[in-house]
């Protein structure tokens, strides 16, 4: 991994070229609708057209197999660590908890906050703080 620690194939970790290290994100398989929550712990993938590399365990959670290792996904940040130590709440933090596996649909009109959005935001903040504390150990 980028911090020198070996990748845990059973962990919920991923690599991204653009999201900051330590970001907690929701990855949704567009074909299956299955989701997984990951922490960005490495850089990559270095193949054009690919957004993220997932650990084998995380890939299995969203319906990938060794035979089918590539699929279209939606990556939605939940919590993004900032250089000053603060955490920015991402777009996936406001998704309703009662429908966590729905692929986000964006329309031109603004949406009303979803029922349970505050609870989801609080949950995302707690996840981000816990992830930051684990990195600092």
Backbone as a printed PyTorch tensor [residue, N CA C, xyz], in Angstrom:
tensor([[[  0.8400,  -1.1670,   0.0000],
         [  0.0000,   0.0000,   0.0000],
         [  0.8990,   1.2490,   0.0000]],

        [[  0.2940,   2.4010,  -0.1830],
         [  1.0580,   3.6460,  -0.2630],
         [  1.8160,   3.9520,   1.0240]],

        [[  1.3160,   3.4510,   2.1650],
         [  1.9900,   3.7160,   3.4390],
         [  3.0190,   2.6520,   3.7940]],

        [[  3.2940,   1.7150,   2.8800],
         [  4.2910,   0.6790,   3.1150],
         [  3.7590,  -0.5840,   3.7510]],

        [[  2.5060,  -0.5790,   4.1890],
         [  1.8880,  -1.7500,   4.7960],
         [  1.3700,  -2.6530,   3.6750]],

        [[  1.5870,  -3.9770,   3.7580],
         [  1.0630,  -4.8620,   2.7230],
         [ -0.4620,  -4.7980,   2.6290]],

        [[ -0.9920,  -4.9660,   1.4220],
         [ -2.4330,  -4.9520,   1.2160],
         [ -3.0570,  -6.1690,   1.8830]],

        [[ -4.1740,  -5.9600,   2.5760],
         [ -4.9110,  -7.0470,   3.1990],
         [ -5.9480,  -7.5330,   2.1960]],

        [[ -5.7860,  -8.7290,   1.6110],
         [ -6.7400,  -9.1970,   0.6100],
         [ -8.1380,  -9.4300,   1.1800]],

        [[ -8.2570,  -9.5560,   2.5030],
         [ -9.5710,  -9.7380,   3.1300],
         [-10.1510,  -8.4210,   3.6410]],

        [[ -9.4000,  -7.3340,   3.5300],
         [ -9.8400,  -6.0360,   4.0340],
         [-10.6940,  -5.2970,   3.0220]],

        [[-11.3690,  -4.2700,   3.5170],
         [-12.1760,  -3.4110,   2.6470],
         [-11.3370,  -2.2090,   2.2370]],

        [[-10.3360,  -2.4640,   1.3980],
         [ -9.4550,  -1.4010,   0.9570],
         [ -9.4650,  -1.3090,  -0.5540]],

        [[ -9.0540,  -0.1470,  -1.0310],
         [ -9.0650,   0.0950,  -2.4710],
         [ -7.9540,   1.0680,  -2.8240]],

        [[ -7.6960,   1.1830,  -4.1210],
         [ -6.7210,   2.1330,  -4.6450],
         [ -7.4430,   3.0760,  -5.5990]],

        [[ -7.0650,   4.3520,  -5.5330],
         [ -7.6390,   5.3610,  -6.4260],
         [ -6.5300,   6.3340,  -6.8170]],

        [[ -6.5700,   6.7940,  -8.0540],
         [ -5.5960,   7.7920,  -8.4840],
         [ -5.9820,   9.1960,  -8.0240]],

        [[ -7.2730,   9.4230,  -7.7610],
         [ -7.7290,  10.7900,  -7.5090],
         [ -8.2330,  11.0490,  -6.0920]],

        [[ -8.8700,  10.0870,  -5.4480],
         [ -9.3800,  10.3260,  -4.0960],
         [ -8.2230,  10.3370,  -3.1050]],

        [[ -8.2690,  11.2320,  -2.1280],
         [ -7.1850,  11.2840,  -1.1360],
         [ -7.0880,   9.9800,  -0.3420]],

        [[ -5.8610,   9.6230,   0.0300],
         [ -5.6650,   8.4500,   0.8760],
         [ -6.4380,   8.6580,   2.1730]],

        [[ -7.0620,   7.6010,   2.6600],
         [ -7.8630,   7.6800,   3.8680],
         [ -9.3290,   7.9650,   3.6130]],

        [[ -9.6990,   8.2460,   2.3680],
         [-11.0990,   8.5050,   2.0380],
         [-11.9230,   7.2430,   2.2440]],

        [[-13.0870,   7.4030,   2.8490],
         [-14.0500,   6.3120,   2.9500],
         [-15.0490,   6.5210,   1.8220]],

        [[-15.2950,   5.4810,   1.0270],
         [-16.1730,   5.6210,  -0.1340],
         [-17.0700,   4.4000,  -0.2930]],

        [[-18.1850,   4.6270,  -0.9460],
         [-19.1140,   3.5520,  -1.2810],
         [-18.8930,   3.2050,  -2.7550]],

        [[-18.6510,   1.9220,  -3.0280],
         [-18.4610,   1.4500,  -4.3990],
         [-19.6680,   0.5960,  -4.7570]],

        [[-20.3520,   0.9610,  -5.8500],
         [-21.5470,   0.2410,  -6.2810],
         [-21.3200,  -0.3720,  -7.6530]],

        [[-21.5510,  -1.6700,  -7.7600],
         [-21.4850,  -2.3790,  -9.0320],
         [-22.7510,  -2.0150,  -9.8100]],

        [[-22.6120,  -1.3780, -10.9590],
         [-23.7530,  -0.9250, -11.7430],
         [-24.6020,  -2.1060, -12.2220]],

        [[-23.9760,  -3.2200, -12.5450],
         [-24.7090,  -4.3810, -13.0590],
         [-25.5280,  -5.0910, -11.9900]],

        [[-24.9620,  -5.2410, -10.7840],
         [-25.6410,  -6.0090,  -9.7380],
         [-26.3370,  -5.1360,  -8.7100]],

        [[-25.9350,  -3.8760,  -8.5930],
         [-26.4780,  -2.9990,  -7.5670],
         [-25.8730,  -3.2390,  -6.1930]],

        [[-24.9630,  -4.2100,  -6.0790],
         [-24.3290,  -4.5070,  -4.7870],
         [-23.2970,  -3.4410,  -4.4620]],

        [[-23.1790,  -3.1520,  -3.1560],
         [-22.2610,  -2.1120,  -2.7250],
         [-21.3050,  -2.6120,  -1.6540]],

        [[-20.2340,  -1.8670,  -1.4830],
         [-19.2750,  -2.1180,  -0.4050],
         [-18.6940,  -0.7750,   0.0080]],

        [[-18.3650,  -0.6780,   1.2820],
         [-17.7030,   0.5160,   1.8090],
         [-16.2130,   0.2120,   1.8820]],

        [[-15.3930,   1.1010,   1.3030],
         [-13.9450,   0.8890,   1.2600],
         [-13.2120,   2.0980,   1.8220]],

        [[-11.9550,   1.8660,   2.1590],
         [-11.0530,   2.9510,   2.5200],
         [ -9.9580,   2.9940,   1.4630]],

        [[ -9.7170,   4.1750,   0.9090],
         [ -8.6740,   4.3330,  -0.1040],
         [ -7.3280,   4.3320,   0.6160]],

        [[ -6.5340,   3.2900,   0.3550],
         [ -5.2530,   3.1310,   1.0370],
         [ -4.0590,   3.0660,   0.0910]],

        [[ -4.3260,   3.1960,  -1.2240],
         [ -3.2240,   3.0790,  -2.1690],
         [ -3.5330,   3.8890,  -3.4150]],

        [[ -2.5420,   4.0390,  -4.2630],
         [ -2.6850,   4.7260,  -5.5430],
         [ -2.8340,   3.7000,  -6.6530]],

        [[ -3.5710,   4.0580,  -7.6730],
         [ -3.8160,   3.1790,  -8.7980],
         [ -5.2930,   3.2240,  -9.0980]],

        [[ -5.7930,   2.5090, -10.0140],
         [ -5.0900,   1.6650, -10.9750],
         [ -4.4320,   2.5130, -12.0590]],

        [[ -3.4260,   1.9360, -12.6650],
         [ -2.6970,   2.6540, -13.6980],
         [ -3.0350,   2.1070, -15.0830]],

        [[ -4.3180,   1.8470, -15.2740],
         [ -4.8410,   1.3910, -16.5570],
         [ -5.9250,   2.3780, -16.9670]],

        [[ -5.8260,   2.9230, -18.1790],
         [ -6.8150,   3.8930, -18.6450],
         [ -8.2270,   3.3260, -18.5510]],

        [[ -9.1510,   4.1690, -18.1130],
         [-10.5540,   3.7890, -18.0520],
         [-10.9730,   3.1110, -16.7580]],

        [[-10.0510,   2.8530, -15.8640],
         [-10.3990,   2.2070, -14.5980],
         [-10.3750,   3.2300, -13.4700]],

        [[-11.3890,   3.1510, -12.5930],
         [-11.5170,   4.1040, -11.4930],
         [-10.8380,   3.6510, -10.2180]],

        [[-11.0490,   2.3820,  -9.8520],
         [-10.5240,   1.8740,  -8.5840],
         [-10.0360,   0.4410,  -8.7460]],

        [[ -9.0850,   0.0830,  -7.8950],
         [ -8.6900,  -1.3150,  -7.6980],
         [ -9.2460,  -1.7080,  -6.3410]],

        [[ -9.9060,  -2.8480,  -6.2620],
         [-10.4930,  -3.3150,  -5.0060],
         [ -9.7470,  -4.5340,  -4.4950]],

        [[ -9.7490,  -4.7210,  -3.1810],
         [ -9.2010,  -5.9500,  -2.6180],
         [-10.0700,  -7.1090,  -3.0950]],

        [[ -9.5360,  -8.3310,  -3.1210],
         [-10.3420,  -9.4740,  -3.5540],
         [-11.6290,  -9.6430,  -2.7440]],

        [[-11.5730,  -9.4200,  -1.4300],
         [-12.7740,  -9.5790,  -0.6020],
         [-13.8330,  -8.5380,  -0.9570]],

        [[-13.3940,  -7.3100,  -1.1900],
         [-14.3460,  -6.2570,  -1.5470],
         [-14.9360,  -6.5140,  -2.9270]],

        [[-14.1030,  -6.9540,  -3.8580],
         [-14.5980,  -7.2700,  -5.2030],
         [-15.6820,  -8.3470,  -5.1340]],

        [[-15.4750,  -9.3510,  -4.2910],
         [-16.4720, -10.4170,  -4.1380],
         [-17.7690,  -9.8690,  -3.5650]],

        [[-17.6820,  -8.9070,  -2.6430],
         [-18.8920,  -8.3300,  -2.0360],
         [-19.7930,  -7.6590,  -3.0640]],

        [[-19.1910,  -7.0780,  -4.1040],
         [-20.0150,  -6.3850,  -5.1000],
         [-20.3160,  -7.2630,  -6.3190]],

        [[-19.9670,  -8.5360,  -6.2210],
         [-20.3620,  -9.4710,  -7.2730],
         [-19.3110,  -9.7900,  -8.3100]],

        [[-18.0580,  -9.4110,  -8.0870],
         [-16.9930,  -9.7700,  -9.0280],
         [-16.4140, -11.1240,  -8.6520]],

        [[-15.9430, -11.8280,  -9.6430],
         [-15.3130, -13.1300,  -9.4340],
         [-13.9530, -13.1060, -10.1150]],

        [[-13.1000, -14.1080,  -9.8170],
         [-11.8210, -14.1510, -10.5380],
         [-11.9970, -14.2280, -12.0520]],

        [[-13.0830, -14.8340, -12.5130],
         [-13.3350, -14.8970, -13.9640],
         [-13.7660, -13.5500, -14.5320]],

        [[-14.5490, -12.8090, -13.7480],
         [-15.0110, -11.4850, -14.1860],
         [-14.4780, -10.4620, -13.1980]],

        [[-13.3260,  -9.9320, -13.4780],
         [-12.6590,  -9.0360, -12.5510],
         [-12.8420,  -7.5640, -12.8390]],

        [[-13.6080,  -7.2340, -13.8780],
         [-13.8020,  -5.8310, -14.2580],
         [-15.2910,  -5.5880, -14.4600]],

        [[-15.7760,  -4.4730, -13.9390],
         [-17.1660,  -4.0790, -14.1420],
         [-17.2860,  -2.5750, -14.0120]],

        [[-18.4140,  -2.0290, -14.4390],
         [-18.6670,  -0.6060, -14.2570],
         [-19.1320,  -0.3850, -12.8280]],

        [[-18.5620,   0.6430, -12.1790],
         [-18.9190,   0.9630, -10.8020],
         [-19.1750,   2.4570, -10.6560]],

        [[-19.8940,   2.7840,  -9.5940],
         [-20.0530,   4.1670,  -9.1600],
         [-19.2940,   4.2780,  -7.8570]],

        [[-18.4040,   5.2600,  -7.7590],
         [-17.6390,   5.4900,  -6.5380],
         [-18.1320,   6.8060,  -5.9360]],

        [[-18.6900,   6.7180,  -4.7220],
         [-19.2370,   7.8990,  -4.0580],
         [-18.5440,   8.0890,  -2.7140]],

        [[-17.8080,   9.1890,  -2.5480],
         [-17.1330,   9.4240,  -1.2750],
         [-18.1320,   9.5770,  -0.1240]],

        [[-17.7770,   9.0190,   1.0140],
         [-18.5680,   9.1790,   2.2330],
         [-17.8960,  10.2230,   3.1210]],

        [[-16.5940,  10.0710,   3.3220],
         [-15.8290,  11.0070,   4.1430],
         [-14.4390,  11.1610,   3.5420]],

        [[-14.0280,  12.4180,   3.3530],
         [-12.7490,  12.7200,   2.7200],
         [-11.8670,  13.4900,   3.7030]],

        [[-10.7100,  12.9170,   4.0920],
         [ -9.8220,  13.6490,   4.9990],
         [ -9.1630,  14.8240,   4.2810]],

        [[ -9.0870,  15.9450,   4.9750],
         [ -8.4770,  17.1430,   4.4160],
         [ -7.0810,  17.3320,   5.0040]],

        [[ -6.2110,  18.0750,   4.3160],
         [ -4.8400,  18.2620,   4.8020],
         [ -4.7470,  18.8720,   6.2040]],

        [[ -5.7550,  19.6670,   6.5930],
         [ -5.7090,  20.3090,   7.9090],
         [ -6.2080,  19.3970,   9.0310]],

        [[ -6.5120,  18.1360,   8.6980],
         [ -6.9690,  17.1800,   9.7040],
         [ -8.4760,  17.0920,   9.8350]],

        [[ -9.1970,  18.0070,   9.2000],
         [-10.6580,  17.9590,   9.2390],
         [-11.1440,  16.9150,   8.2400]],

        [[-12.4370,  16.5930,   8.3140],
         [-13.0290,  15.6140,   7.4170],
         [-14.1890,  16.2590,   6.6770]],

        [[-14.1790,  16.1460,   5.3530],
         [-15.2730,  16.6520,   4.5260],
         [-16.2520,  15.5190,   4.2850]],

        [[-17.5280,  15.7680,   4.5430],
         [-18.5490,  14.7540,   4.3190],
         [-18.8240,  14.6800,   2.8170]],

        [[-18.7920,  13.4560,   2.2780],
         [-18.9760,  13.2570,   0.8470],
         [-20.4200,  13.0420,   0.4580]],

        [[-20.6550,  12.8720,  -0.8350],
         [-22.0010,  12.7560,  -1.3730],
         [-22.7480,  11.5270,  -0.8770]],

        [[-22.0580,  10.4160,  -0.6720],
         [-22.7370,   9.1840,  -0.2550],
         [-23.1550,   9.2260,   1.2080]],

        [[-22.6590,  10.1890,   1.9690],
         [-23.0060,  10.2710,   3.3860],
         [-24.4600,  10.6450,   3.5940]],

        [[-25.0810,  11.2760,   2.6110],
         [-26.4560,  11.7220,   2.7830],
         [-27.4760,  10.7620,   2.1770]],

        [[-27.0280,   9.5940,   1.7530],
         [-27.9750,   8.6230,   1.2160],
         [-28.7980,   8.0330,   2.3450]],

        [[-30.0750,   7.7800,   2.1010],
         [-30.9130,   7.2010,   3.1540],
         [-30.4400,   5.8060,   3.5330]],

        [[-30.4510,   5.5250,   4.8260],
         [-29.9890,   4.2270,   5.3040],
         [-30.9240,   3.0920,   4.9280]],

        [[-32.2030,   3.4070,   4.6760],
         [-33.1520,   2.3440,   4.3510],
         [-33.0360,   1.8730,   2.8970]],

        [[-32.2540,   2.5720,   2.0640],
         [-32.0430,   2.1850,   0.6680],
         [-30.5740,   2.3340,   0.3100]],

        [[-29.6720,   1.6220,   1.0100],
         [-28.2400,   1.8550,   0.8050],
         [-27.6960,   1.3240,  -0.5090]],

        [[-28.3920,   0.4110,  -1.1620],
         [-27.8380,  -0.2000,  -2.3660],
         [-28.3850,   0.3840,  -3.6560]],

        [[-29.1020,   1.5010,  -3.5730],
         [-29.6130,   2.1050,  -4.7920],
         [-28.5310,   2.9440,  -5.4510]],

        [[-28.4120,   2.8170,  -6.7470],
         [-27.4380,   3.5970,  -7.4960],
         [-27.9630,   5.0160,  -7.5960]],

        [[-27.1330,   6.0130,  -7.2820],
         [-27.6200,   7.3890,  -7.2960],
         [-28.0230,   7.8350,  -8.6980]],

        [[-29.1510,   8.5300,  -8.7800],
         [-29.6340,   9.0860, -10.0330],
         [-29.6340,  10.5900,  -9.8780]],

        [[-28.9540,  11.2690, -10.7820],
         [-28.8390,  12.7210, -10.6850],
         [-29.7310,  13.3610, -11.7400]],

        [[-30.6110,  14.2440, -11.2860],
         [-31.4770,  14.9710, -12.1880],
         [-31.1070,  16.4410, -12.1310]],

        [[-31.6820,  17.2310, -13.0300],
         [-31.3540,  18.6450, -13.0820],
         [-31.9590,  19.4440, -11.9360]],

        [[-33.0250,  18.9470, -11.3270],
         [-33.6590,  19.6980, -10.2450],
         [-33.0620,  19.2960,  -8.8980]],

        [[-32.9590,  20.2330,  -7.9720],
         [-32.4080,  19.8980,  -6.6590],
         [-33.3490,  18.9660,  -5.8960]],

        [[-32.7540,  18.0610,  -5.1100],
         [-33.5440,  17.1190,  -4.3350],
         [-33.7200,  17.6240,  -2.9220]],

        [[-34.8070,  17.1850,  -2.2960],
         [-34.9900,  17.4510,  -0.8810],
         [-34.0730,  16.5140,  -0.1210]],

        [[-33.6010,  16.9110,   1.0610],
         [-32.7890,  15.9840,   1.8510],
         [-33.5770,  14.7210,   2.1580]],

        [[-32.9440,  13.5950,   2.0080],
         [-33.6080,  12.3130,   2.2370],
         [-33.8740,  12.1100,   3.7180]],

        [[-34.9330,  11.3680,   4.0000],
         [-35.2430,  11.0160,   5.3820],
         [-34.0770,  10.2030,   5.9330]],

        [[-33.5680,  10.5930,   7.0730],
         [-32.4310,   9.8800,   7.6560],
         [-31.0840,  10.4000,   7.1850]],

        [[-31.0840,  11.4830,   6.4060],
         [-29.8230,  12.0060,   5.8810],
         [-28.9070,  12.4840,   7.0050]],

        [[-29.4720,  13.1270,   8.0260],
         [-28.6470,  13.5900,   9.1490],
         [-27.9900,  12.4040,   9.8360]],

        [[-28.7600,  11.3280,  10.0560],
         [-28.1970,  10.1380,  10.7010],
         [-27.0950,   9.5370,   9.8420]],

        [[-27.2860,   9.5380,   8.5250],
         [-26.2660,   8.9890,   7.6260],
         [-25.0090,   9.8500,   7.6610]],

        [[-25.1870,  11.1840,   7.7200],
         [-24.0440,  12.0710,   7.7980],
         [-23.2840,  11.8490,   9.0990]],

        [[-24.0040,  11.7290,  10.2060],
         [-23.3610,  11.4550,  11.4880],
         [-22.6090,  10.1380,  11.4380]],

        [[-23.2090,   9.1290,  10.8160],
         [-22.5700,   7.8150,  10.6950],
         [-21.2820,   7.9350,   9.8760]],

        [[-21.3330,   8.7080,   8.7770],
         [-20.1460,   8.8810,   7.9310],
         [-19.0350,   9.5820,   8.6910]],

        [[-19.4040,  10.5920,   9.4720],
         [-18.4050,  11.3100,  10.2490],
         [-17.7580,  10.3730,  11.2590]],

        [[-18.5600,   9.5410,  11.9240],
         [-18.0220,   8.5830,  12.8910],
         [-17.0840,   7.5930,  12.2010]],

        [[-17.4720,   7.1210,  11.0010],
         [-16.6190,   6.2010,  10.2420],
         [-15.2890,   6.8650,   9.9030]],

        [[-15.3510,   8.1130,   9.4570],
         [-14.1330,   8.8200,   9.0640],
         [-13.2250,   9.0570,  10.2660]],

        [[-13.8010,   9.4310,  11.4010],
         [-13.0000,   9.6640,  12.5970],
         [-12.3480,   8.3670,  13.0500]],

        [[-13.1120,   7.2670,  13.0360],
         [-12.5590,   5.9720,  13.4240],
         [-11.4310,   5.5600,  12.4960]],

        [[-11.5980,   5.7870,  11.1920],
         [-10.5520,   5.4370,  10.2210],
         [ -9.2990,   6.2770,  10.4690]],

        [[ -9.4760,   7.5660,  10.7700],
         [ -8.3290,   8.4300,  11.0430],
         [ -7.6130,   7.9970,  12.3150]],

        [[ -8.3700,   7.6120,  13.3320],
         [ -7.7530,   7.1480,  14.5790],
         [ -6.9610,   5.8700,  14.3580]],

        [[ -7.4950,   4.9640,  13.5310],
         [ -6.7760,   3.7030,  13.2390],
         [ -5.4860,   3.9720,  12.4780]],

        [[ -5.4720,   4.9560,  11.5830],
         [ -4.2670,   5.2830,  10.8300],
         [ -3.2080,   5.8760,  11.7500]],

        [[ -3.6400,   6.5870,  12.7790],
         [ -2.7020,   7.2600,  13.6810],
         [ -2.1200,   6.3400,  14.7300]],

        [[ -2.5730,   5.0980,  14.8090],
         [ -2.0610,   4.1480,  15.8170],
         [ -0.7500,   3.5710,  15.3840]]])
